[in-house]
Each structure stands twice: as C-alpha cells, then as structure tokens.
Amino acid sequence: MNKAVLLGTFWVATLGVAFYFGFLSRDPIAPEYQEMLYEQLMEEAEDRERLKKERMEEEEVAAIHGMSIPDSAGYGHSGAIQLDFQNIELENQNKEPLTGDRIREILGPALVSSDLVGRNAVIADMLSRLTPENALHALNIFENTPSSYHTDNNFRLFLHAWAKVDGASALAYIMDNPDAHRVEGGHVWAMSGWTASDPQAAYEFVTSREKIDHGLYHGLVRGWGRIDLDGAHEFVATIKDKNLRGRMTDVIGESVVEKRGVQGALEWLGQLDRKDGFTQAAYNSVVRRAVPRSSNSL
C-alpha cells in the first residue's frame, strides 16, 4: 500500500511539474495541449468521483440502517416536520416562516438525531424559512447544543443562511460578541452569505475595518465569485497587500474551477497577465483542485 501511495504521489508530482513548465513556456497554452490535459484530468476526476460516491453511499447506509429517530413520538403530531427527508419539501417558494416555538420543536431533536440524511433535510427546510426574527430562536438552540462534527457543520450553514437574511446582525454576533458560539470558519461562511444577498454592504463592512481579516476577505471573495466572478477577480486585482492578494487569488481560482470547470479554468490561466506576480498563485489553485493527489484524498 505504501509503495502504491508513493508511486501515485510521484506520478502526480511529475504531472504537476510538467504542467507547470508547460504553462510558463507557452503563450497562450496550445489548444491541443489544453484538450489532451483536459481529457486526462476529466478521466481521473470521474474515477475519483465514482469511488467517492460509492464510499459515501456505503457510509450512509451503515449510518442509518436499522436506526430510529430519538424521541420522535414526542413531536409526531399531525402536521409536524418529521426527520424523514422524503416528506420534506425543499422548495422554499411560498413557504411560511417558522415560528420560534416550531424551530425549538424541530431543531433540537434534529441536531441530536443519528439519521444524518433526515436531520440535514429538516435543517435545510428550516434554513429556507429563516427570517431576521426567527433566526435568533435557531441561534439559541445551537448555543445550547453540545459541539460535534456534524453539528458544527450545521451551524456553519446556519450562519450562512442567517447572514443572507440579516448580514449585519450575523456578523456583529460573530465579530463583536465575546460569548458567541464559535466554529472554525464560521465568519467565512457568514460573510459569503451576506455577500450573496447584499454585496455592497458586505464589501463596505470588510474593507472599512482597521485591520485586515483574511477570513472576512475570503468570505467576501467567495460569495462575490458566485454571483459575479469577473467582478470578484477585478476586485482582487486591486488589493495592494501582497499576502492578502495571493490568498484571494487562490480563492478566485477555486471559484473559476467551480463555475467553469477544468477546461474553463485552463483558458482563464492562459489569459492572465504573467507580469503581475500572482499567476503562480492562480496556477497552484487550479491544479490543486483539478488534479487528484492520491487515492487517500478521496
């Protein structure tokens, strides 16, 4: 196994070096080279995605097989939102906001449920009905629930959704409240949500702060890239702090791969001005996300 991993790592490193020198020596990247590399990357990406999907399906079956929902009888009255994803409407159009009592009724049991599929569906439904008013009820539930891997992930999603409906309050809670319930990357998720709904207010909040906060900039650029990738790229190009600009160029590269795919990302790399000093950061960002490192990264 170790030998196979070592050979795989050596192969990936060789490919990366070859691509790097090819990238630097061509202006722009030759179309035939783009096509060849694209096909190779796509074949490996498909294999990686297939193996990852198989593993996830096996883990989900093992996690929920034979398990019942804790205390489901206590909230099983007519009209209740059960922890059954098949009965949840995930479309958020024409949905009424949930009351504070209803949020307390469903969110608490969901956060301690061992049915990962059901709990995530219930939480997704709740987040789609979030308002500035009922968000505080949901926040209270999270604050009083013990931290765990899945609960922390759910809280990040909550911060993102809360910031979309009330960005100023969500960020004030995270940044100014010393007793805030904290998870790693929470401010990044919140900032991304705020940018998606009110980019101008989010931009002013981030750029007006006395000290540079890389996490806030990350969330701003990530959210901006989802609604206006070219605008986000132009903004990053104006950043004077070299360290910050390098980091945000990496974030832009991630967004380019996400929105345009590998082929589009390669074309984007070929259009960059290599004299600005940040082409290397963009290249690293694209290659890191396009080329699988090894089978251990699945």
Short mmCIF file of C-alpha atoms in Angstrom, two decimals:
data_model
loop_
_atom_site.label_atom_id
_atom_site.label_comp_id
_atom_site.label_asym_id
_atom_site.label_seq_id
_atom_site.Cartn_x
_atom_site.Cartn_y
_atom_site.Cartn_z
CA MET A 1 0.00 0.00 0.00
CA ASN A 2 2.77 2.43 0.98
CA LYS A 3 4.60 1.64 -2.24
CA ALA A 4 1.46 2.30 -4.29
CA VAL A 5 0.85 5.59 -2.50
CA LEU A 6 4.48 6.61 -3.04
CA LEU A 7 4.27 5.80 -6.76
CA GLY A 8 0.98 7.66 -7.03
CA THR A 9 2.40 10.69 -5.27
CA PHE A 10 5.48 10.66 -7.54
CA TRP A 11 3.25 10.43 -10.63
CA VAL A 12 1.12 13.39 -9.52
CA ALA A 13 4.20 15.44 -8.70
CA THR A 14 5.68 14.63 -12.13
CA LEU A 15 2.46 15.67 -13.85
CA GLY A 16 2.33 18.90 -11.84
CA VAL A 17 5.92 19.84 -12.69
CA ALA A 18 5.38 19.05 -16.36
CA PHE A 19 2.20 21.11 -16.45
CA TYR A 20 3.93 23.98 -14.63
CA PHE A 21 6.84 24.28 -17.05
CA GLY A 22 4.49 23.82 -19.98
CA PHE A 23 2.31 26.60 -18.62
CA LEU A 24 5.24 29.01 -18.27
CA SER A 25 6.68 28.26 -21.69
CA ARG A 26 3.51 28.66 -23.75
CA ASP A 27 1.80 31.92 -24.61
CA PRO A 28 -1.04 31.09 -24.68
CA ILE A 29 -1.45 27.36 -23.88
CA ALA A 30 -1.72 25.48 -27.16
CA PRO A 31 -5.29 24.26 -27.84
CA GLU A 32 -4.17 20.68 -28.45
CA TYR A 33 -2.29 20.67 -25.15
CA GLN A 34 -5.34 22.02 -23.36
CA GLU A 35 -7.50 19.28 -24.87
CA MET A 36 -5.07 16.49 -24.01
CA LEU A 37 -4.64 17.65 -20.41
CA TYR A 38 -8.35 18.29 -20.04
CA GLU A 39 -9.26 14.76 -21.16
CA GLN A 40 -6.70 13.24 -18.83
CA LEU A 41 -7.85 15.28 -15.85
CA MET A 42 -11.52 14.57 -16.56
CA GLU A 43 -10.93 10.81 -16.75
CA GLU A 44 -9.20 10.80 -13.39
CA ALA A 45 -11.74 13.17 -11.86
CA GLU A 46 -14.57 10.86 -12.96
CA ASP A 47 -12.83 7.84 -11.42
CA ARG A 48 -12.25 9.78 -8.22
CA GLU A 49 -15.86 10.95 -8.07
CA ARG A 50 -17.16 7.43 -8.68
CA LEU A 51 -15.08 5.96 -5.85
CA LYS A 52 -16.04 8.81 -3.54
CA LYS A 53 -19.75 8.33 -4.30
CA GLU A 54 -19.52 4.60 -3.62
CA ARG A 55 -17.84 5.23 -0.28
CA MET A 56 -20.40 7.85 0.74
CA GLU A 57 -23.30 5.54 -0.15
CA GLU A 58 -21.81 2.73 1.91
CA GLU A 59 -21.29 5.03 4.90
CA GLU A 60 -24.81 6.46 4.70
CA VAL A 61 -26.37 3.02 4.55
CA ALA A 62 -24.31 1.89 7.53
CA ALA A 63 -25.20 5.03 9.48
CA ILE A 64 -28.97 4.92 9.08
CA HIS A 65 -29.67 1.21 8.69
CA GLY A 66 -31.88 -0.02 11.48
CA MET A 67 -31.74 3.24 13.44
CA SER A 68 -34.83 5.03 14.74
CA ILE A 69 -35.20 8.74 15.35
CA PRO A 70 -34.67 9.68 19.03
CA ASP A 71 -37.84 10.82 20.82
CA SER A 72 -39.79 11.01 17.56
CA ALA A 73 -43.03 10.19 19.32
CA GLY A 74 -42.81 13.42 21.26
CA TYR A 75 -43.21 15.54 18.16
CA GLY A 76 -45.17 13.21 15.91
CA HIS A 77 -48.47 15.08 15.99
CA SER A 78 -50.33 15.88 12.80
CA GLY A 79 -48.56 18.46 10.66
CA ALA A 80 -45.17 18.01 12.35
CA ILE A 81 -41.96 18.07 10.37
CA GLN A 82 -40.59 14.58 10.92
CA LEU A 83 -36.98 13.57 10.45
CA ASP A 84 -37.93 11.93 7.18
CA PHE A 85 -36.35 13.61 4.19
CA GLN A 86 -38.84 12.03 1.80
CA ASN A 87 -41.64 14.07 3.37
CA ILE A 88 -39.79 17.40 3.36
CA GLU A 89 -40.50 20.00 0.71
CA LEU A 90 -37.14 21.50 -0.15
CA GLU A 91 -38.55 24.18 -2.43
CA ASN A 92 -38.61 27.42 -0.47
CA GLN A 93 -41.10 29.30 -2.60
CA ASN A 94 -44.43 30.19 -0.99
CA LYS A 95 -43.30 28.85 2.37
CA GLU A 96 -44.33 30.47 5.59
CA PRO A 97 -41.56 31.37 8.07
CA LEU A 98 -41.39 29.05 11.05
CA THR A 99 -42.34 30.38 14.45
CA GLY A 100 -39.84 30.37 17.28
CA ASP A 101 -41.76 27.58 19.03
CA ARG A 102 -41.73 25.47 15.88
CA ILE A 103 -37.99 25.94 15.43
CA ARG A 104 -37.35 24.87 19.01
CA GLU A 105 -39.59 21.87 18.47
CA ILE A 106 -37.84 20.52 15.39
CA LEU A 107 -34.26 21.80 15.52
CA GLY A 108 -33.33 20.38 18.91
CA PRO A 109 -34.25 16.76 18.03
CA ALA A 110 -32.71 17.12 14.56
CA LEU A 111 -29.31 18.16 15.94
CA VAL A 112 -29.07 15.02 18.10
CA SER A 113 -30.54 12.61 15.56
CA SER A 114 -28.37 9.79 14.24
CA ASP A 115 -30.27 9.85 10.93
CA LEU A 116 -27.87 12.13 9.06
CA VAL A 117 -29.99 12.30 5.92
CA GLY A 118 -33.15 13.13 7.83
CA ARG A 119 -31.54 15.69 10.12
CA ASN A 120 -29.91 17.54 7.25
CA ALA A 121 -33.21 17.67 5.35
CA VAL A 122 -35.05 19.07 8.38
CA ILE A 123 -32.34 21.68 8.95
CA ALA A 124 -32.28 22.62 5.26
CA ASP A 125 -36.04 23.13 5.35
CA MET A 126 -35.71 25.30 8.46
CA LEU A 127 -32.94 27.41 6.91
CA SER A 128 -35.08 28.03 3.83
CA ARG A 129 -37.67 29.65 6.13
CA LEU A 130 -35.23 31.71 8.15
CA THR A 131 -36.02 35.37 8.87
CA PRO A 132 -34.21 38.05 10.90
CA GLU A 133 -36.72 37.40 13.69
CA ASN A 134 -36.79 33.62 13.95
CA ALA A 135 -33.03 33.29 13.35
CA LEU A 136 -32.43 34.21 17.00
CA HIS A 137 -34.53 31.24 18.14
CA ALA A 138 -32.44 28.90 15.99
CA LEU A 139 -29.26 30.51 17.30
CA ASN A 140 -30.34 29.80 20.87
CA ILE A 141 -30.78 26.10 20.05
CA PHE A 142 -27.30 25.88 18.53
CA GLU A 143 -25.78 27.70 21.51
CA ASN A 144 -27.22 25.11 23.88
CA THR A 145 -26.34 22.02 21.84
CA PRO A 146 -23.00 20.25 22.51
CA SER A 147 -20.45 20.68 19.75
CA SER A 148 -19.83 17.79 17.36
CA TYR A 149 -18.56 17.36 13.81
CA HIS A 150 -21.99 17.32 12.19
CA THR A 151 -23.49 19.94 14.50
CA ASP A 152 -20.64 22.34 13.74
CA ASN A 153 -21.23 21.84 10.01
CA ASN A 154 -24.93 22.55 10.50
CA PHE A 155 -24.04 25.72 12.42
CA ARG A 156 -21.86 26.96 9.56
CA LEU A 157 -24.82 26.52 7.21
CA PHE A 158 -27.00 28.38 9.69
CA LEU A 159 -24.55 31.30 9.81
CA HIS A 160 -24.55 31.43 6.02
CA ALA A 161 -28.36 31.43 5.88
CA TRP A 162 -28.70 33.94 8.73
CA ALA A 163 -26.29 36.35 7.04
CA LYS A 164 -28.29 36.12 3.82
CA VAL A 165 -31.38 37.49 5.59
CA ASP A 166 -29.62 39.74 8.15
CA GLY A 167 -25.92 40.08 7.41
CA ALA A 168 -25.26 42.95 9.80
CA SER A 169 -26.67 41.08 12.80
CA ALA A 170 -24.96 37.80 11.93
CA LEU A 171 -21.53 39.41 11.55
CA ALA A 172 -21.99 41.57 14.64
CA TYR A 173 -22.71 38.41 16.62
CA ILE A 174 -19.61 36.64 15.30
CA MET A 175 -17.16 39.54 15.41
CA ASP A 176 -18.29 41.58 18.43
CA ASN A 177 -19.83 39.12 20.88
CA PRO A 178 -17.17 37.60 23.17
CA ASP A 179 -19.63 34.89 24.22
CA ALA A 180 -20.60 33.91 20.67
CA HIS A 181 -20.90 30.23 19.80
CA ARG A 182 -17.86 29.70 17.59
CA VAL A 183 -16.87 27.15 14.97
CA GLU A 184 -13.85 27.19 12.70
CA GLY A 185 -14.54 29.18 9.56
CA GLY A 186 -17.89 30.45 10.81
CA HIS A 187 -17.17 34.05 9.85
CA VAL A 188 -16.15 32.94 6.35
CA TRP A 189 -19.49 31.19 5.81
CA ALA A 190 -21.44 34.13 7.20
CA MET A 191 -19.56 36.66 5.07
CA SER A 192 -20.18 34.57 1.97
CA GLY A 193 -23.91 34.51 2.71
CA TRP A 194 -24.07 38.26 3.28
CA THR A 195 -22.21 38.95 0.05
CA ALA A 196 -24.63 36.76 -1.90
CA SER A 197 -27.61 38.86 -0.78
CA ASP A 198 -26.13 42.36 -0.34
CA PRO A 199 -22.65 42.59 -1.91
CA GLN A 200 -22.32 46.34 -1.46
CA ALA A 201 -23.00 46.26 2.29
CA ALA A 202 -20.73 43.24 2.68
CA TYR A 203 -17.94 44.97 0.74
CA GLU A 204 -18.17 48.09 2.88
CA PHE A 205 -18.13 46.04 6.08
CA VAL A 206 -14.96 44.16 5.14
CA THR A 207 -12.96 46.99 3.59
CA SER A 208 -13.80 49.54 6.30
CA ARG A 209 -12.26 47.53 9.14
CA GLU A 210 -9.00 48.86 10.56
CA LYS A 211 -7.20 45.52 10.46
CA ILE A 212 -7.23 43.08 7.56
CA ASP A 213 -9.17 39.93 8.41
CA HIS A 214 -8.28 37.21 5.92
CA GLY A 215 -11.35 35.17 6.81
CA LEU A 216 -13.72 38.04 6.08
CA TYR A 217 -12.00 38.74 2.77
CA HIS A 218 -12.19 35.04 1.95
CA GLY A 219 -15.94 35.02 2.55
CA LEU A 220 -16.40 38.24 0.59
CA VAL A 221 -14.50 37.00 -2.46
CA ARG A 222 -16.09 33.53 -2.28
CA GLY A 223 -19.60 34.93 -2.14
CA TRP A 224 -18.82 37.56 -4.76
CA GLY A 225 -17.40 34.93 -7.09
CA ARG A 226 -20.67 33.02 -7.01
CA ILE A 227 -22.71 35.98 -8.27
CA ASP A 228 -20.12 37.92 -10.32
CA LEU A 229 -16.89 36.04 -10.95
CA ASP A 230 -15.36 38.69 -13.21
CA GLY A 231 -16.18 41.43 -10.71
CA ALA A 232 -14.61 39.44 -7.88
CA HIS A 233 -11.47 38.90 -9.96
CA GLU A 234 -11.23 42.61 -10.75
CA PHE A 235 -11.57 43.41 -7.05
CA VAL A 236 -8.80 41.00 -6.09
CA ALA A 237 -6.53 42.57 -8.72
CA THR A 238 -6.81 45.91 -6.89
CA ILE A 239 -5.69 44.55 -3.49
CA LYS A 240 -2.37 46.17 -2.56
CA ASP A 241 -1.38 43.84 0.29
CA LYS A 242 0.63 41.10 -1.47
CA ASN A 243 -0.06 38.38 1.09
CA LEU A 244 -3.79 39.06 1.03
CA ARG A 245 -3.90 39.28 -2.75
CA GLY A 246 -2.10 35.96 -3.07
CA ARG A 247 -4.61 34.28 -0.77
CA MET A 248 -7.59 35.79 -2.54
CA THR A 249 -6.20 34.78 -5.92
CA ASP A 250 -6.32 31.23 -4.61
CA VAL A 251 -10.00 31.74 -3.70
CA ILE A 252 -10.70 33.09 -7.19
CA GLY A 253 -9.08 30.01 -8.70
CA GLU A 254 -11.39 27.82 -6.63
CA SER A 255 -14.42 29.75 -7.90
CA VAL A 256 -13.24 29.52 -11.51
CA VAL A 257 -12.93 25.73 -11.33
CA GLU A 258 -16.33 25.52 -9.64
CA LYS A 259 -18.16 27.68 -12.20
CA ARG A 260 -16.27 27.00 -15.44
CA GLY A 261 -14.83 23.54 -14.96
CA VAL A 262 -11.29 22.40 -15.69
CA GLN A 263 -11.32 23.46 -19.34
CA GLY A 264 -12.60 26.92 -18.48
CA ALA A 265 -10.02 27.24 -15.71
CA LEU A 266 -7.21 26.38 -18.14
CA GLU A 267 -8.44 29.02 -20.56
CA TRP A 268 -8.61 31.51 -17.69
CA LEU A 269 -5.00 30.78 -16.76
CA GLY A 270 -3.90 31.41 -20.34
CA GLN A 271 -5.48 34.87 -20.27
CA LEU A 272 -3.76 36.10 -17.10
CA ASP A 273 -1.04 38.73 -17.18
CA ARG A 274 2.07 36.89 -16.06
CA LYS A 275 3.80 40.11 -15.12
CA ASP A 276 1.54 40.88 -12.17
CA GLY A 277 3.31 38.33 -9.96
CA PHE A 278 0.20 36.38 -8.99
CA THR A 279 -0.11 33.96 -11.91
CA GLN A 280 1.68 31.31 -9.85
CA ALA A 281 -0.95 31.52 -7.10
CA ALA A 282 -3.71 31.15 -9.68
CA TYR A 283 -1.94 28.20 -11.29
CA ASN A 284 -1.46 26.46 -7.94
CA SER A 285 -5.12 26.98 -7.06
CA VAL A 286 -6.41 25.46 -10.30
CA VAL A 287 -4.03 22.50 -10.39
CA ARG A 288 -4.59 21.65 -6.72
CA ARG A 289 -8.32 21.34 -7.35
CA ALA A 290 -8.13 19.71 -10.79
CA VAL A 291 -5.51 17.01 -10.24
CA PRO A 292 -6.32 14.33 -7.63
CA ARG A 293 -3.44 13.97 -5.18
CA SER A 294 -3.82 10.25 -4.49
CA SER A 295 -6.41 7.64 -3.61
CA ASN A 296 -6.01 8.68 0.05
CA SER A 297 -7.61 12.06 -0.71
CA LEU A 298 -10.97 10.50 -1.56
#
